[in-house]
Amino acid sequence: MIVCVSEELLYIRKELEKRGYKVITSLKDEICDAIICNLKDGGLKDLTFQNTLNRDGTLIVDSGSRSIDEIEYILNNRTYSSIF
């Protein structure tokens, strides 16, 4: 799974890499399965979406106050409903 993580979310980026995800910080030339950003802080405003979204749908995850385990659950299950 390819996950685009906003540059300011360094902790999340490093944790996902440790867990085996391919993490990118730009949508310039690569298709991604999910985008993780802080929507409250305008996390999507600097991303360009031309031909970079997955045909099956790119999941957008608001990092908000979520833990890395909650984010990984959302990525794996493609749902915000969780046990957390």
CSV table of N, CA and C in Angstrom, one decimal:
chain,number,residue,atom,x,y,z
A,1,MET,N,0.8,-1.2,0.0
A,1,MET,CA,0.0,0.0,0.0
A,1,MET,C,0.9,1.2,0.0
A,2,ILE,N,0.5,2.2,-0.9
A,2,ILE,CA,1.3,3.4,-0.9
A,2,ILE,C,0.5,4.5,-0.2
A,3,VAL,N,1.1,5.2,0.7
A,3,VAL,CA,0.4,6.2,1.5
A,3,VAL,C,1.2,7.5,1.4
A,4,CYS,N,0.4,8.5,1.1
A,4,CYS,CA,1.0,9.9,1.0
A,4,CYS,C,0.7,10.5,2.4
A,5,VAL,N,1.8,11.0,3.1
A,5,VAL,CA,1.6,11.6,4.4
A,5,VAL,C,2.2,13.0,4.3
A,6,SER,N,1.4,13.9,4.8
A,6,SER,CA,1.9,15.3,4.8
A,6,SER,C,3.2,15.5,5.5
A,7,GLU,N,4.1,16.3,4.9
A,7,GLU,CA,5.4,16.5,5.4
A,7,GLU,C,5.5,16.8,6.9
A,8,GLU,N,4.6,17.5,7.4
A,8,GLU,CA,4.6,17.9,8.8
A,8,GLU,C,4.3,16.8,9.8
A,9,LEU,N,3.8,15.7,9.3
A,9,LEU,CA,3.5,14.5,10.1
A,9,LEU,C,4.6,13.5,10.1
A,10,LEU,N,5.8,13.9,10.5
A,10,LEU,CA,7.0,13.1,10.5
A,10,LEU,C,6.8,11.8,11.4
A,11,TYR,N,6.2,11.9,12.6
A,11,TYR,CA,6.1,10.8,13.4
A,11,TYR,C,5.2,9.7,12.7
A,12,ILE,N,4.1,10.1,12.1
A,12,ILE,CA,3.3,9.1,11.5
A,12,ILE,C,4.0,8.5,10.3
A,13,ARG,N,4.7,9.3,9.5
A,13,ARG,CA,5.4,8.8,8.4
A,13,ARG,C,6.5,7.8,8.8
A,14,LYS,N,7.2,8.0,9.8
A,14,LYS,CA,8.3,7.1,10.3
A,14,LYS,C,7.6,5.8,10.8
A,15,GLU,N,6.5,5.9,11.6
A,15,GLU,CA,5.9,4.8,12.1
A,15,GLU,C,5.3,3.9,11.0
A,16,LEU,N,4.7,4.5,10.0
A,16,LEU,CA,4.1,3.7,8.9
A,16,LEU,C,5.3,3.0,8.1
A,17,GLU,N,6.4,3.6,7.9
A,17,GLU,CA,7.5,3.0,7.3
A,17,GLU,C,8.0,1.8,8.0
A,18,LYS,N,8.1,1.9,9.4
A,18,LYS,CA,8.5,0.8,10.2
A,18,LYS,C,7.6,-0.4,10.1
A,19,ARG,N,6.3,-0.1,9.8
A,19,ARG,CA,5.3,-1.1,9.7
A,19,ARG,C,5.1,-1.7,8.3
A,20,GLY,N,6.0,-1.2,7.4
A,20,GLY,CA,6.1,-1.8,6.1
A,20,GLY,C,5.3,-1.1,5.0
A,21,TYR,N,4.8,0.1,5.2
A,21,TYR,CA,4.1,0.8,4.2
A,21,TYR,C,5.1,1.6,3.4
A,22,LYS,N,4.8,1.8,2.1
A,22,LYS,CA,5.5,2.7,1.3
A,22,LYS,C,5.0,4.1,1.5
A,23,VAL,N,5.8,5.0,2.0
A,23,VAL,CA,5.3,6.3,2.3
A,23,VAL,C,5.9,7.3,1.4
A,24,ILE,N,5.1,8.2,0.8
A,24,ILE,CA,5.5,9.3,0.0
A,24,ILE,C,5.0,10.6,0.6
A,25,THR,N,5.6,11.7,0.2
A,25,THR,CA,5.2,13.0,0.7
A,25,THR,C,4.7,13.9,-0.4
A,26,SER,N,4.6,13.5,-1.6
A,26,SER,CA,4.2,14.3,-2.7
A,26,SER,C,3.4,13.4,-3.7
A,27,LEU,N,2.4,14.0,-4.3
A,27,LEU,CA,1.6,13.3,-5.3
A,27,LEU,C,2.0,13.6,-6.7
A,28,LYS,N,3.1,14.0,-6.9
A,28,LYS,CA,3.5,14.5,-8.3
A,28,LYS,C,3.4,13.4,-9.3
A,29,ASP,N,4.1,12.3,-9.1
A,29,ASP,CA,4.2,11.3,-10.2
A,29,ASP,C,3.8,9.9,-9.7
A,30,GLU,N,3.2,9.7,-8.6
A,30,GLU,CA,2.9,8.4,-8.0
A,30,GLU,C,1.5,8.3,-7.6
A,31,ILE,N,0.9,7.2,-7.9
A,31,ILE,CA,-0.5,6.9,-7.5
A,31,ILE,C,-0.4,6.4,-6.0
A,32,CYS,N,-1.4,6.8,-5.2
A,32,CYS,CA,-1.4,6.4,-3.8
A,32,CYS,C,-2.7,5.8,-3.4
A,33,ASP,N,-2.7,5.0,-2.4
A,33,ASP,CA,-3.9,4.3,-1.9
A,33,ASP,C,-4.6,5.2,-0.8
A,34,ALA,N,-3.8,6.0,-0.1
A,34,ALA,CA,-4.4,6.8,1.0
A,34,ALA,C,-3.6,8.1,1.1
A,35,ILE,N,-4.2,9.1,1.6
A,35,ILE,CA,-3.6,10.3,2.0
A,35,ILE,C,-3.9,10.6,3.4
A,36,ILE,N,-2.8,10.9,4.2
A,36,ILE,CA,-3.0,11.2,5.6
A,36,ILE,C,-2.5,12.6,5.8
A,37,CYS,N,-3.4,13.4,6.4
A,37,CYS,CA,-3.1,14.8,6.6
A,37,CYS,C,-3.9,15.4,7.8
A,38,ASN,N,-3.6,16.5,8.2
A,38,ASN,CA,-4.4,17.2,9.3
A,38,ASN,C,-5.4,18.1,8.5
A,39,LEU,N,-6.6,17.7,8.4
A,39,LEU,CA,-7.6,18.5,7.6
A,39,LEU,C,-7.9,19.9,8.3
A,40,LYS,N,-7.8,19.9,9.6
A,40,LYS,CA,-8.1,21.2,10.3
A,40,LYS,C,-7.1,22.2,10.0
A,41,ASP,N,-5.9,21.8,9.7
A,41,ASP,CA,-4.8,22.8,9.4
A,41,ASP,C,-4.6,22.9,7.9
A,42,GLY,N,-5.6,22.5,7.1
A,42,GLY,CA,-5.5,22.7,5.6
A,42,GLY,C,-4.5,21.7,5.0
A,43,GLY,N,-4.5,20.5,5.5
A,43,GLY,CA,-3.5,19.5,5.0
A,43,GLY,C,-3.6,19.1,3.5
A,44,LEU,N,-4.7,19.4,2.8
A,44,LEU,CA,-4.8,19.0,1.4
A,44,LEU,C,-4.5,20.1,0.5
A,45,LYS,N,-4.4,21.3,1.0
A,45,LYS,CA,-4.3,22.5,0.1
A,45,LYS,C,-3.0,22.5,-0.8
A,46,ASP,N,-1.9,21.9,-0.3
A,46,ASP,CA,-0.7,21.9,-1.1
A,46,ASP,C,-0.5,20.7,-2.0
A,47,LEU,N,-1.5,19.8,-2.0
A,47,LEU,CA,-1.3,18.6,-2.8
A,47,LEU,C,-2.0,18.7,-4.2
A,48,THR,N,-1.4,18.3,-5.2
A,48,THR,CA,-1.9,18.3,-6.6
A,48,THR,C,-2.4,16.9,-6.9
A,49,PHE,N,-3.7,16.8,-7.3
A,49,PHE,CA,-4.3,15.6,-7.5
A,49,PHE,C,-4.4,15.1,-9.0
A,50,GLN,N,-3.7,15.6,-9.9
A,50,GLN,CA,-3.8,15.2,-11.3
A,50,GLN,C,-3.3,13.8,-11.5
A,51,ASN,N,-4.2,12.9,-11.9
A,51,ASN,CA,-3.8,11.6,-12.3
A,51,ASN,C,-3.0,10.8,-11.2
A,52,THR,N,-3.2,11.1,-10.0
A,52,THR,CA,-2.4,10.5,-8.9
A,52,THR,C,-3.3,9.7,-8.0
A,53,LEU,N,-4.6,9.7,-8.2
A,53,LEU,CA,-5.5,9.0,-7.3
A,53,LEU,C,-5.7,7.5,-7.8
A,54,ASN,N,-5.8,6.6,-6.9
A,54,ASN,CA,-6.1,5.2,-7.2
A,54,ASN,C,-7.4,5.1,-7.8
A,55,ARG,N,-7.5,4.2,-8.8
A,55,ARG,CA,-8.8,4.0,-9.5
A,55,ARG,C,-9.9,3.4,-8.6
A,56,ASP,N,-9.5,2.7,-7.6
A,56,ASP,CA,-10.4,2.1,-6.6
A,56,ASP,C,-10.8,3.1,-5.6
A,57,GLY,N,-10.3,4.3,-5.6
A,57,GLY,CA,-10.6,5.3,-4.6
A,57,GLY,C,-9.5,5.5,-3.6
A,58,THR,N,-9.1,6.7,-3.5
A,58,THR,CA,-8.0,7.1,-2.6
A,58,THR,C,-8.7,7.5,-1.3
A,59,LEU,N,-8.3,6.8,-0.2
A,59,LEU,CA,-8.8,7.1,1.1
A,59,LEU,C,-8.1,8.3,1.7
A,60,ILE,N,-8.8,9.3,2.2
A,60,ILE,CA,-8.3,10.4,2.9
A,60,ILE,C,-8.5,10.3,4.4
A,61,VAL,N,-7.4,10.3,5.1
A,61,VAL,CA,-7.5,10.1,6.6
A,61,VAL,C,-7.1,11.4,7.3
A,62,ASP,N,-7.9,11.9,8.1
A,62,ASP,CA,-7.6,13.1,8.9
A,62,ASP,C,-6.9,12.6,10.1
A,63,SER,N,-5.6,13.0,10.2
A,63,SER,CA,-4.8,12.5,11.3
A,63,SER,C,-5.3,13.0,12.7
A,64,GLY,N,-5.9,14.2,12.7
A,64,GLY,CA,-6.4,14.8,13.9
A,64,GLY,C,-5.7,14.4,15.2
A,65,SER,N,-6.4,13.8,16.1
A,65,SER,CA,-5.8,13.3,17.3
A,65,SER,C,-5.7,11.8,17.4
A,66,ARG,N,-5.7,11.2,16.2
A,66,ARG,CA,-5.6,9.7,16.1
A,66,ARG,C,-4.3,9.2,16.4
A,67,SER,N,-4.2,8.0,17.0
A,67,SER,CA,-3.0,7.3,17.3
A,67,SER,C,-2.6,6.6,16.0
A,68,ILE,N,-1.3,6.1,16.0
A,68,ILE,CA,-0.8,5.4,14.8
A,68,ILE,C,-1.6,4.1,14.7
A,69,ASP,N,-2.0,3.5,15.7
A,69,ASP,CA,-2.8,2.2,15.7
A,69,ASP,C,-4.2,2.5,15.0
A,70,GLU,N,-4.8,3.6,15.4
A,70,GLU,CA,-6.1,4.0,14.8
A,70,GLU,C,-5.9,4.3,13.3
A,71,ILE,N,-4.9,4.9,12.9
A,71,ILE,CA,-4.6,5.2,11.5
A,71,ILE,C,-4.4,4.0,10.8
A,72,GLU,N,-3.6,3.0,11.3
A,72,GLU,CA,-3.4,1.8,10.6
A,72,GLU,C,-4.7,1.0,10.5
A,73,TYR,N,-5.5,1.0,11.5
A,73,TYR,CA,-6.8,0.3,11.4
A,73,TYR,C,-7.6,0.9,10.2
A,74,ILE,N,-7.7,2.2,10.1
A,74,ILE,CA,-8.4,2.8,9.1
A,74,ILE,C,-7.8,2.4,7.7
A,75,LEU,N,-6.5,2.4,7.6
A,75,LEU,CA,-5.9,2.0,6.3
A,75,LEU,C,-6.2,0.6,5.9
A,76,ASN,N,-6.1,-0.3,6.9
A,76,ASN,CA,-6.3,-1.7,6.6
A,76,ASN,C,-7.8,-2.1,6.3
A,77,ASN,N,-8.7,-1.3,7.0
A,77,ASN,CA,-10.1,-1.7,6.9
A,77,ASN,C,-10.9,-0.7,6.0
A,78,ARG,N,-10.3,0.4,5.6
A,78,ARG,CA,-10.9,1.4,4.8
A,78,ARG,C,-12.2,1.9,5.5
A,79,THR,N,-12.2,2.1,6.8
A,79,THR,CA,-13.3,2.5,7.5
A,79,THR,C,-12.9,3.3,8.7
A,80,TYR,N,-13.7,4.3,9.2
A,80,TYR,CA,-13.4,5.0,10.4
A,80,TYR,C,-14.0,4.3,11.6
A,81,SER,N,-14.9,3.4,11.4
A,81,SER,CA,-15.4,2.6,12.5
A,81,SER,C,-14.3,1.7,13.1
A,82,SER,N,-14.1,1.8,14.4
A,82,SER,CA,-13.0,1.1,14.9
A,82,SER,C,-13.3,0.6,16.3
A,83,ILE,N,-12.4,-0.1,16.9
A,83,ILE,CA,-12.5,-0.6,18.3
A,83,ILE,C,-12.0,0.4,19.3
A,84,PHE,N,-11.4,1.5,18.8
A,84,PHE,CA,-10.7,2.5,19.6
A,84,PHE,C,-11.7,3.4,20.3
